[in-house]
PDB file of C-alpha atoms in Angstrom:
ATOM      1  CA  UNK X   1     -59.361 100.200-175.327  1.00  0.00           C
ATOM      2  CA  UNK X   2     -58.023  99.923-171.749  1.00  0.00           C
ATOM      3  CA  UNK X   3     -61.252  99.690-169.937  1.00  0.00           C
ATOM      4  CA  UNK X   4     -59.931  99.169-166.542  1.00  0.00           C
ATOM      5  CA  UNK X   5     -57.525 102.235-166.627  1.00  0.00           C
ATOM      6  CA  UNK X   6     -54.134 102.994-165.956  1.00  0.00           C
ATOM      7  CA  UNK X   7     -54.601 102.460-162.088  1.00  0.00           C
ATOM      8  CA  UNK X   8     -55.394  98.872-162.512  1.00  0.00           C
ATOM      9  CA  UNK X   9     -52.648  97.807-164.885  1.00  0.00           C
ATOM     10  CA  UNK X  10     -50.044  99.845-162.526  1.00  0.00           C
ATOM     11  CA  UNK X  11     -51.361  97.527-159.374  1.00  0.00           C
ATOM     12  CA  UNK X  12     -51.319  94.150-161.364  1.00  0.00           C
ATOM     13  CA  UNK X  13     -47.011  95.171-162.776  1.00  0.00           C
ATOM     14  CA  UNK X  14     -46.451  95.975-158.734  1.00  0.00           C
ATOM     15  CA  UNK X  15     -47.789  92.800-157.553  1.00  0.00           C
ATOM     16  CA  UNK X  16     -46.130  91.195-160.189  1.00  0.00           C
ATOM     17  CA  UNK X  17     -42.819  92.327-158.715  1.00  0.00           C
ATOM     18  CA  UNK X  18     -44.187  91.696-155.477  1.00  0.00           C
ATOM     19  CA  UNK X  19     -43.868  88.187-156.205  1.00  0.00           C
ATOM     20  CA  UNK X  20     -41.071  87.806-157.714  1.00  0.00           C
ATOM     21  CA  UNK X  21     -39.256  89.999-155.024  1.00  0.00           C
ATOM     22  CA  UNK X  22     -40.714  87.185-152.805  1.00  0.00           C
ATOM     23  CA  UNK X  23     -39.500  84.184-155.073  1.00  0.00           C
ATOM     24  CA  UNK X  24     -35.964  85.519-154.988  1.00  0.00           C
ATOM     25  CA  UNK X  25     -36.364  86.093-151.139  1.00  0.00           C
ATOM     26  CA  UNK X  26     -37.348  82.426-150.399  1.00  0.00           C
ATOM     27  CA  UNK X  27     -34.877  80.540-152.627  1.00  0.00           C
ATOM     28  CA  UNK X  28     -31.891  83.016-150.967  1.00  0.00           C
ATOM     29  CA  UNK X  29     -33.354  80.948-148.069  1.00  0.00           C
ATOM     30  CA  UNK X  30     -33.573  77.675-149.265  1.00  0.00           C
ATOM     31  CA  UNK X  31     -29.509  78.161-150.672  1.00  0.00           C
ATOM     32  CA  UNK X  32     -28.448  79.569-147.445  1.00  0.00           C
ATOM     33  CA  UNK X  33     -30.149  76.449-146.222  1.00  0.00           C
ATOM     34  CA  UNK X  34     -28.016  74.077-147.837  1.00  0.00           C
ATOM     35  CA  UNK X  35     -25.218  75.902-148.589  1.00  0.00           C
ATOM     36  CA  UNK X  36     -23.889  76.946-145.056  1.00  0.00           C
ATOM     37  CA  UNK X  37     -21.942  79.912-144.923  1.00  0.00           C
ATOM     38  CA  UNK X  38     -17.899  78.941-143.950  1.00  0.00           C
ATOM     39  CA  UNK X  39     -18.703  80.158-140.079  1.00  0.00           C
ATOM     40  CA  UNK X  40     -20.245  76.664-139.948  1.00  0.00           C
ATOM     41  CA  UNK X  41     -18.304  74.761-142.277  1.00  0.00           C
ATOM     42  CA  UNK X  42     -15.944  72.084-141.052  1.00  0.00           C
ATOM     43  CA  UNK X  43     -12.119  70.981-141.389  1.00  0.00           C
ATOM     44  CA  UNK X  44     -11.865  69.159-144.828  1.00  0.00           C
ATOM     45  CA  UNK X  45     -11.900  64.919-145.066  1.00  0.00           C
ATOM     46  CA  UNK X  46      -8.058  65.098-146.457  1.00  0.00           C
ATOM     47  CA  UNK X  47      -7.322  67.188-143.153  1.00  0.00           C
ATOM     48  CA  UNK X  48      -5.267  64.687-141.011  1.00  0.00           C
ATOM     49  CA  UNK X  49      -3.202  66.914-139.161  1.00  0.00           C
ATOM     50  CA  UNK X  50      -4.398  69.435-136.466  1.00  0.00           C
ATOM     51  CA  UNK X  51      -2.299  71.986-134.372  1.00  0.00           C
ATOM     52  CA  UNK X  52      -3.752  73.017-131.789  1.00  0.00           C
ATOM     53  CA  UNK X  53      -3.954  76.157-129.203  1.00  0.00           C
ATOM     54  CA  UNK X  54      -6.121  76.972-126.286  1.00  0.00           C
ATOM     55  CA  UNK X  55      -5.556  80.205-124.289  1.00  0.00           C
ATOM     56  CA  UNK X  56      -6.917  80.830-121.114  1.00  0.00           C
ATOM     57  CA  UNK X  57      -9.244  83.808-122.805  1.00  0.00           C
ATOM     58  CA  UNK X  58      -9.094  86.995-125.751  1.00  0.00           C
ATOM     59  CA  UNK X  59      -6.524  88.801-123.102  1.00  0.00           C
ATOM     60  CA  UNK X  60      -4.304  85.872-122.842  1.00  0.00           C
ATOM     61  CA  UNK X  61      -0.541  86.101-124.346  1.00  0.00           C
ATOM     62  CA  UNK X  62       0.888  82.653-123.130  1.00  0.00           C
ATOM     63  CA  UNK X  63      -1.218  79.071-123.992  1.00  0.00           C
ATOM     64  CA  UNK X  64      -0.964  75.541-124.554  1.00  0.00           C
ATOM     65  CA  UNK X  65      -0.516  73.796-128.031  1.00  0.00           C
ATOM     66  CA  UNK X  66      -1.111  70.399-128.367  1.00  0.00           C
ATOM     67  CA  UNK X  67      -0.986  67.902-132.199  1.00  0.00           C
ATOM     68  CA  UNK X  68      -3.105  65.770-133.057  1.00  0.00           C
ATOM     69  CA  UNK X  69      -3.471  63.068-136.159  1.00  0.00           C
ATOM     70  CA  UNK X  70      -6.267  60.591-137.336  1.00  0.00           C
ATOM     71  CA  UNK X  71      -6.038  58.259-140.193  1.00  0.00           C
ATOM     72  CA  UNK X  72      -8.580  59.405-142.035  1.00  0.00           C
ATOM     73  CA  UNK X  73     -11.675  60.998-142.635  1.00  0.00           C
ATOM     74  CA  UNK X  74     -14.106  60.063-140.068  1.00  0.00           C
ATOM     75  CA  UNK X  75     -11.594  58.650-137.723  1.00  0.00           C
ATOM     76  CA  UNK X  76     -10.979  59.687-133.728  1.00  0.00           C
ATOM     77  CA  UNK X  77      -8.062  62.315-133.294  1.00  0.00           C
ATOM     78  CA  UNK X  78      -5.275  61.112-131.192  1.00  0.00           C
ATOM     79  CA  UNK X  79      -3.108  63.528-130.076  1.00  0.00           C
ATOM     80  CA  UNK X  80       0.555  63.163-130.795  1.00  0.00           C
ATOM     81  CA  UNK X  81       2.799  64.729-128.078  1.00  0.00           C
ATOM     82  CA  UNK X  82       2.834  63.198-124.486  1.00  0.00           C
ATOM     83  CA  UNK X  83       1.859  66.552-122.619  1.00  0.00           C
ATOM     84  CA  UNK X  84       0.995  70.101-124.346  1.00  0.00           C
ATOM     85  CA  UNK X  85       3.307  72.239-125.464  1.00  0.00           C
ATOM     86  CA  UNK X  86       3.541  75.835-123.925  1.00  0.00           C
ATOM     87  CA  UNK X  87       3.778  78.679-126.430  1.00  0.00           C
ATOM     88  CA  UNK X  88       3.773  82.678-125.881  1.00  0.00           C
ATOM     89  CA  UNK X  89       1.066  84.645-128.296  1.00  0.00           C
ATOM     90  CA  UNK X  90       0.609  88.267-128.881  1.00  0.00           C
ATOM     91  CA  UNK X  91       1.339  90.634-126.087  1.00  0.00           C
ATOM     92  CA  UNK X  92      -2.097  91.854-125.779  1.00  0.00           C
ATOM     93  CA  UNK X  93      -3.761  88.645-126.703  1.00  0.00           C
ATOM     94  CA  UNK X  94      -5.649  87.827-129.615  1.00  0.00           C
ATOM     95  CA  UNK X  95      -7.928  88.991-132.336  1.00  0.00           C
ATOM     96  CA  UNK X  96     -10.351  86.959-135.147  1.00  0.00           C
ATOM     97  CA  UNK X  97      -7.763  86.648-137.566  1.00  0.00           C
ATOM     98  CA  UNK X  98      -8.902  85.992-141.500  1.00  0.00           C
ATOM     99  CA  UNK X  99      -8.180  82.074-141.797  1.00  0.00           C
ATOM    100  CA  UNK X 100     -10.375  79.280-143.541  1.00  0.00           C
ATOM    101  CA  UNK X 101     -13.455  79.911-141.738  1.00  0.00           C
ATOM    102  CA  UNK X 102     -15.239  83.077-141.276  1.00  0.00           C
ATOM    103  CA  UNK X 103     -15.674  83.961-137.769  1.00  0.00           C
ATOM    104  CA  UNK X 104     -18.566  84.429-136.002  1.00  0.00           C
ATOM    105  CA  UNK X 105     -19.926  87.531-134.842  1.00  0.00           C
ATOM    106  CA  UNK X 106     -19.290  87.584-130.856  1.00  0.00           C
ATOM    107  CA  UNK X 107     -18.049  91.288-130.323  1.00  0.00           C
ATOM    108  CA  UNK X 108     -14.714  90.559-130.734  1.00  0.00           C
ATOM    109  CA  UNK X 109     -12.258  93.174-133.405  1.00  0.00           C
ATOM    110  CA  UNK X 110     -10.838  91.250-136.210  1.00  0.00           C
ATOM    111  CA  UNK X 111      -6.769  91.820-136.129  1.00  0.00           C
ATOM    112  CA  UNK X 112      -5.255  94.273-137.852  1.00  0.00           C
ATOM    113  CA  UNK X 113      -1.390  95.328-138.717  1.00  0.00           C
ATOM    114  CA  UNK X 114       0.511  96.016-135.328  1.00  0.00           C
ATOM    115  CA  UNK X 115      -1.917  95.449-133.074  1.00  0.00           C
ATOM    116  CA  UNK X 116      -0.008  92.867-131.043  1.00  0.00           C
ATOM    117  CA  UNK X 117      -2.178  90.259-130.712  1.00  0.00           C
ATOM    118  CA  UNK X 118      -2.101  86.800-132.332  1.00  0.00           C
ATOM    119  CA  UNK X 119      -4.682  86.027-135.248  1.00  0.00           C
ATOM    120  CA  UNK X 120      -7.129  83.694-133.395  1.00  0.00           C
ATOM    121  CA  UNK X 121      -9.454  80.797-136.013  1.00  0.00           C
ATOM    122  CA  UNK X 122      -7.999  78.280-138.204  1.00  0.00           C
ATOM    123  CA  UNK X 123      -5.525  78.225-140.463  1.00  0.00           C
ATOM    124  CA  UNK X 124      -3.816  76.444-143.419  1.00  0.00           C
ATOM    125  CA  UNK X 125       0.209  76.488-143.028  1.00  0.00           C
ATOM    126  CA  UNK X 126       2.701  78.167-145.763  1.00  0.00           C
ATOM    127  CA  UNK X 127       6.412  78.117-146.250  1.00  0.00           C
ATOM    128  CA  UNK X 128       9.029  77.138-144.134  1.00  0.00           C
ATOM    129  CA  UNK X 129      11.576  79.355-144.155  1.00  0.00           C
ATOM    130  CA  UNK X 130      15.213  79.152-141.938  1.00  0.00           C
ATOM    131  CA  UNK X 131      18.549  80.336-141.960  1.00  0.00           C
ATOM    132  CA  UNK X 132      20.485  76.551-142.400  1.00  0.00           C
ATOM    133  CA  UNK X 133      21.138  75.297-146.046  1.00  0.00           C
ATOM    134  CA  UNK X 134      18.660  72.468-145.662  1.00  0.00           C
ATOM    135  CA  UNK X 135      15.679  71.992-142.859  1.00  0.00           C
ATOM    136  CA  UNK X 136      16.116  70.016-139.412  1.00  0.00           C
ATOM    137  CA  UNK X 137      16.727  66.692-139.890  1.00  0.00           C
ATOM    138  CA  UNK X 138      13.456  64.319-140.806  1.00  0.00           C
ATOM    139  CA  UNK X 139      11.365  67.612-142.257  1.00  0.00           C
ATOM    140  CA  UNK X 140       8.920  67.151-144.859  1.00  0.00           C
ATOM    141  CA  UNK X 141       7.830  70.674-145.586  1.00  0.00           C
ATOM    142  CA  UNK X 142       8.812  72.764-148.091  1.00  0.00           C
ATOM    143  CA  UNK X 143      11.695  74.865-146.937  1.00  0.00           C
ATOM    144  CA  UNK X 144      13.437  78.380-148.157  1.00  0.00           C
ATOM    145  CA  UNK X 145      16.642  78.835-147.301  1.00  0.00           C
ATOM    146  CA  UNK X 146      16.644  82.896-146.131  1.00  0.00           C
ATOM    147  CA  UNK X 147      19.434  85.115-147.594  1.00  0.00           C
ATOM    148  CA  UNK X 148      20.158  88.842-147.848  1.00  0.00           C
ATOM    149  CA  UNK X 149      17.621  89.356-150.793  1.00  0.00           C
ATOM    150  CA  UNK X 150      14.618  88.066-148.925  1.00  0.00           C
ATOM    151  CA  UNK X 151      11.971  90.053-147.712  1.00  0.00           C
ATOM    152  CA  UNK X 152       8.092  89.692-146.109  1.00  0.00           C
ATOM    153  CA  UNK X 153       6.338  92.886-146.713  1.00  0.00           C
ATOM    154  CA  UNK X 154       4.267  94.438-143.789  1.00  0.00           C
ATOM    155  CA  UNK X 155       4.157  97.411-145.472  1.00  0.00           C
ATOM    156  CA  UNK X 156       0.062  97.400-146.278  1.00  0.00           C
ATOM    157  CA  UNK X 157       0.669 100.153-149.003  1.00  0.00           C
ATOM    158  CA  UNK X 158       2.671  97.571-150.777  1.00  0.00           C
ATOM    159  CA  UNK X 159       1.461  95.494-153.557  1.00  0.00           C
ATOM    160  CA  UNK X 160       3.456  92.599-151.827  1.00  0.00           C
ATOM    161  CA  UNK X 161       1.815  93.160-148.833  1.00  0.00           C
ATOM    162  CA  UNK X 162       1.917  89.802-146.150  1.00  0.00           C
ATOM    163  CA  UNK X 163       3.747  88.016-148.764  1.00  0.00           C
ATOM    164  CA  UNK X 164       7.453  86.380-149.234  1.00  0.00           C
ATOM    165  CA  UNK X 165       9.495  88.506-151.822  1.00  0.00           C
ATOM    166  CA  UNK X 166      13.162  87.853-153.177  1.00  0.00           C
ATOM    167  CA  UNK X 167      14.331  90.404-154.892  1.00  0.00           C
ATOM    168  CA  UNK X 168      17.291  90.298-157.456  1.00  0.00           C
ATOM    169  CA  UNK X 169      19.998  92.950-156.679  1.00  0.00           C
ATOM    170  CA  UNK X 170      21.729  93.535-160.002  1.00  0.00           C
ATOM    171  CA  UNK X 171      18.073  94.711-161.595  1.00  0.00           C
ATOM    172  CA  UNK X 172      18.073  97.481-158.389  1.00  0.00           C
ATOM    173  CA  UNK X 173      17.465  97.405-154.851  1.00  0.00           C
ATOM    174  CA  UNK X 174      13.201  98.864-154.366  1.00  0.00           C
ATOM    175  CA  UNK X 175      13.764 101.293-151.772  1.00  0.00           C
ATOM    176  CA  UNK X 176      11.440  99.811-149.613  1.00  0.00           C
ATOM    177  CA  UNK X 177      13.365  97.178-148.901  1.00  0.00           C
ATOM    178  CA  UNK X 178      15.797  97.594-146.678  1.00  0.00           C
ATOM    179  CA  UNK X 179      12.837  98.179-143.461  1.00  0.00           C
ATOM    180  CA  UNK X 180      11.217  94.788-145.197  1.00  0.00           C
ATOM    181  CA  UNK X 181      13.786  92.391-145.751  1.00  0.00           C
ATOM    182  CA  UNK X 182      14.104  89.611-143.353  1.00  0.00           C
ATOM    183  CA  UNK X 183      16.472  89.180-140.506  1.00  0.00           C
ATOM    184  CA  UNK X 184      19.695  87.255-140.905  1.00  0.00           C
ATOM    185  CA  UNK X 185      21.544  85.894-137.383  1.00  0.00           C
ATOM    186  CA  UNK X 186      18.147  86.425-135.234  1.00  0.00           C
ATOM    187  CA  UNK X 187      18.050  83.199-133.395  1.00  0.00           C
ATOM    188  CA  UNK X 188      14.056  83.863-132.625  1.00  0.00           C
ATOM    189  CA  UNK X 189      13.732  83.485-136.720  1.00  0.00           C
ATOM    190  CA  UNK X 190      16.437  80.586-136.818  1.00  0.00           C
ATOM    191  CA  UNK X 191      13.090  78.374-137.987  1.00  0.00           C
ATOM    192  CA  UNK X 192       9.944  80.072-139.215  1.00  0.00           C
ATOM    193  CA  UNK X 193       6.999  78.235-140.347  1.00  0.00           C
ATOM    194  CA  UNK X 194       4.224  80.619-141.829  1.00  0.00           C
ATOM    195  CA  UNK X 195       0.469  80.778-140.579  1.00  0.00           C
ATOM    196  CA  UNK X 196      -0.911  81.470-143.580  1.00  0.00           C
ATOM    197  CA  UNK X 197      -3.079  84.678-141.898  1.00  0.00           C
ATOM    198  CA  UNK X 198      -4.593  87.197-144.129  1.00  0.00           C
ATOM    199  CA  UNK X 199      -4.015  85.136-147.665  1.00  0.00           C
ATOM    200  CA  UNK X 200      -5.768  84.489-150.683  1.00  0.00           C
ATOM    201  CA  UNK X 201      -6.174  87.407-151.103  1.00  0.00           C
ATOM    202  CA  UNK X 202      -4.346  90.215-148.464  1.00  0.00           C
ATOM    203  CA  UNK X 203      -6.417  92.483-147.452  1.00  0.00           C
ATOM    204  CA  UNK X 204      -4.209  95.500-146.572  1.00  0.00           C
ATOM    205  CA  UNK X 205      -3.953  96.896-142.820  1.00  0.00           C
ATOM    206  CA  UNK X 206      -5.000  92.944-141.591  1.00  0.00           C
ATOM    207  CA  UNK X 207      -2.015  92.207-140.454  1.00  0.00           C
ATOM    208  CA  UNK X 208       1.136  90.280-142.004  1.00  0.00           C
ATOM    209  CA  UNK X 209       4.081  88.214-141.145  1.00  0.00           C
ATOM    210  CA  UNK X 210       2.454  85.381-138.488  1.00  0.00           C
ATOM    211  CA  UNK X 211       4.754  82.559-138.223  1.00  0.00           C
ATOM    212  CA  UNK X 212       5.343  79.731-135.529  1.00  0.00           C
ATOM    213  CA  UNK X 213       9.026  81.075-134.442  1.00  0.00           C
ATOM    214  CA  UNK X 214      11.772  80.668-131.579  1.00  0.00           C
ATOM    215  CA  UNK X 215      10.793  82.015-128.577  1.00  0.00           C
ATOM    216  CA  UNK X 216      12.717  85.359-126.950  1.00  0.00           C
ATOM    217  CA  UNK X 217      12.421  84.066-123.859  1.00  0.00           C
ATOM    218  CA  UNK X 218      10.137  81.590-121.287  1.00  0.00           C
ATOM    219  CA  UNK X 219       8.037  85.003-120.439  1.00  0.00           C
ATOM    220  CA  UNK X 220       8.434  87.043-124.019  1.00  0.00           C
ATOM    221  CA  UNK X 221       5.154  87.708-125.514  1.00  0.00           C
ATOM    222  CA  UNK X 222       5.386  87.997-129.039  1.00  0.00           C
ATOM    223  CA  UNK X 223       4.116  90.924-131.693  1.00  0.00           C
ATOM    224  CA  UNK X 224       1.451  88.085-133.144  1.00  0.00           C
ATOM    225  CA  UNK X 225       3.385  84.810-133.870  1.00  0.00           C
ATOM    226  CA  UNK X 226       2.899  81.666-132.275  1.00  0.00           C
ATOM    227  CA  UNK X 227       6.561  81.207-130.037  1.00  0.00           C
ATOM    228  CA  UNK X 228       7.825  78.321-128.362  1.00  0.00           C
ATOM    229  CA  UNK X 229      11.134  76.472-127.338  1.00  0.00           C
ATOM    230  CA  UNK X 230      13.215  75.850-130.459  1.00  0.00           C
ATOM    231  CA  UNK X 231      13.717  72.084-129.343  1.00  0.00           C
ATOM    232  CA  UNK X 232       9.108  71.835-129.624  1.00  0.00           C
ATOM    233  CA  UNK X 233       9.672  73.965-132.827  1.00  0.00           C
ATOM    234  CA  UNK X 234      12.034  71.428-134.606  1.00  0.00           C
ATOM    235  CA  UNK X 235       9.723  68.832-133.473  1.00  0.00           C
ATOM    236  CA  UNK X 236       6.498  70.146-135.131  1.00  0.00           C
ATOM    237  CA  UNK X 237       7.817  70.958-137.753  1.00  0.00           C
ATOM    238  CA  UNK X 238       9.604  67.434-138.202  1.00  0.00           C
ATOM    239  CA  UNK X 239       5.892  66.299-137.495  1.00  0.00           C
ATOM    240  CA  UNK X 240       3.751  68.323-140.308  1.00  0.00           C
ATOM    241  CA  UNK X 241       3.426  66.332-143.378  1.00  0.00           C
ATOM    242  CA  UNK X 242       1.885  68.279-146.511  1.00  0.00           C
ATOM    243  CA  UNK X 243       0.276  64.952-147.582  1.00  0.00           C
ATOM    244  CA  UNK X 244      -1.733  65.073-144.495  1.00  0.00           C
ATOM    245  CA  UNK X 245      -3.260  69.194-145.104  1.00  0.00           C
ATOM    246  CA  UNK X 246      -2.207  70.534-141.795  1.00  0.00           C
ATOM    247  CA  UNK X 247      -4.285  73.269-140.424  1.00  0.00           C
ATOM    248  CA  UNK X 248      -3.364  76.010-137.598  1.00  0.00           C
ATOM    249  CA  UNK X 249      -6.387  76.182-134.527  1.00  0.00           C
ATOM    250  CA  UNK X 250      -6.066  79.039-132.144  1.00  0.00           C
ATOM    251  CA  UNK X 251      -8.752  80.043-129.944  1.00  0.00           C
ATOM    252  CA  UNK X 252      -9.546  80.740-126.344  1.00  0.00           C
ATOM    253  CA  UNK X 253     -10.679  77.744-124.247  1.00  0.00           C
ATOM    254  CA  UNK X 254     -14.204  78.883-124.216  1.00  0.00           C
ATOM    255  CA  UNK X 255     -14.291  79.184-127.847  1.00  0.00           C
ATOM    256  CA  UNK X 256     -12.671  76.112-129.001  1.00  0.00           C
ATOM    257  CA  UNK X 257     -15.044  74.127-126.905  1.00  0.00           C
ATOM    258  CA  UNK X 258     -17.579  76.068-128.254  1.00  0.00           C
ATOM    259  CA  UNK X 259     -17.356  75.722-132.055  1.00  0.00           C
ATOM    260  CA  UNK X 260     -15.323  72.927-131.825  1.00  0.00           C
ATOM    261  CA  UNK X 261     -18.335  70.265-133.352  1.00  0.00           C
ATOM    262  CA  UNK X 262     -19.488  73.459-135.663  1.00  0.00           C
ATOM    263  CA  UNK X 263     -16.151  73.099-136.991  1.00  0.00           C
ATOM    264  CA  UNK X 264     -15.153  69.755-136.594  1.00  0.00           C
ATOM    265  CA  UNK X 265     -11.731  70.476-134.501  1.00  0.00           C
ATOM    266  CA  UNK X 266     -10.523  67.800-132.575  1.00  0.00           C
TER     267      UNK X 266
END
């Protein structure tokens, strides 16, 4: 016989979940705790080689890049070119792009598919791609020669969205592809090195196709690439080294300096 009622035995099984609401609650905390979320993780130990890129602020659409190397883990950054290097951005500036780190939450829209701004956080660094048989002289990183069966979908519809796709004619030519192949005897995509934006996976309408690429001209924004003189181009990419696990920093000068020991930039 239940001599305390129903009443009681209801009130003892909804503290008992009560408490065990409040366990789960407090070890959430004590993982979050220890397990920081990747807004406040930093570059990795094997990272040896950092590009880097200030702008003046979100608005900007020209800034300075500068390189920089250390030996190893836990050793200073020295910076590797004798003055920075200027580059042109996105015509209307830049956006928090989708990178290695998650970025914080400061009011500012994440980038999304022609918006014409650059992709702004940190980034790993994927193919090279050019239109020469073989890379410039002294280059280390992989290279893809481009031909007339290349494309890199920014079509976010596309199951191949922001990615690198070679088609083979004689099994039929996918209708999309003649607006997504690449260009052929554009000398602003004579060398393209890809900013590996939006990867891992794509999330569609993010925004596609960001590459370090020729410059148009001294005063030519860009649609969201990184552009510079093809004589600084040649040189980074004669510099990156995929044994050294070099990342991509772009950020306003307020926010570098900013998250800069968050992250562990240089």
């Amino acid at each position: 016989m239940n001599i305390f009622g129903n009443s009681f035995a209801m009130q003892y099984q909804k503290l008992r979940h009560q408490k065990k609401d409040l366990l789960i609650l407090l070890l959430a905390g004590v993982i979050t705790l220890f397990h920081p979320s990747a807004s406040h993780a930093q570059l990795g130990r094997a990272v040896r080689q950092v590009i880097v890129t200030q702008a003046s602020t979100w608005n900007s659409n020209t800034a300075s890049m500068q390189c920089w190397q250390r030996a190893g883990a836990g050793q200073p950054w020295q910076p590797v070119f004798e003055k920075a290097v200027p580059v042109l951005l996105g015509r209307k500036g830049l956006a928090w792009g989708r990178g290695v780190f998650n970025p914080p939450q400061n009011g500012i829209p994440a980038k999304i598919e022609k918006d014409w701004k650059a992709p702004a956080g940190v980034f790993q660094l994927g193919s090279l791609f050019g239109y020469a048989p073989t890379p410039p002289g002294g280059a280390r990183w992989p290279y893809i020669q481009v031909g007339p069966w290349d494309a890199y979908v920014d079509d976010s519809n596309s199951p191949y969205y922001n990615r690198h796709v070679r088609i083979d004619p004689r099994q039929g030519v996918p209708p999309w592809f003649e607006k997504q192949k690449m260009r052929l005897g554009d000398a602003a995509y004579k060398w393209m090195l890809e900013i590996r934006h939006n990867q891992n996976p794509a999330a569609p309408g993010y925004g596609s196709a960001i590459f370090f690429h020729v410059r148009r001209g001294p005063a030519t924004p860009s649609a969201g690439c990184t552009t510079m003189a093809e004589a600084d181009l040649t040189r980074l990419i004669r510099w990156v080294d995929p044994a050294a696990a070099p990342h991509y920093v772009l950020l306003p000068k307020a926010d570098y300096a900013a998250l800069r020991g968050a992250w562990g930039l240089p």
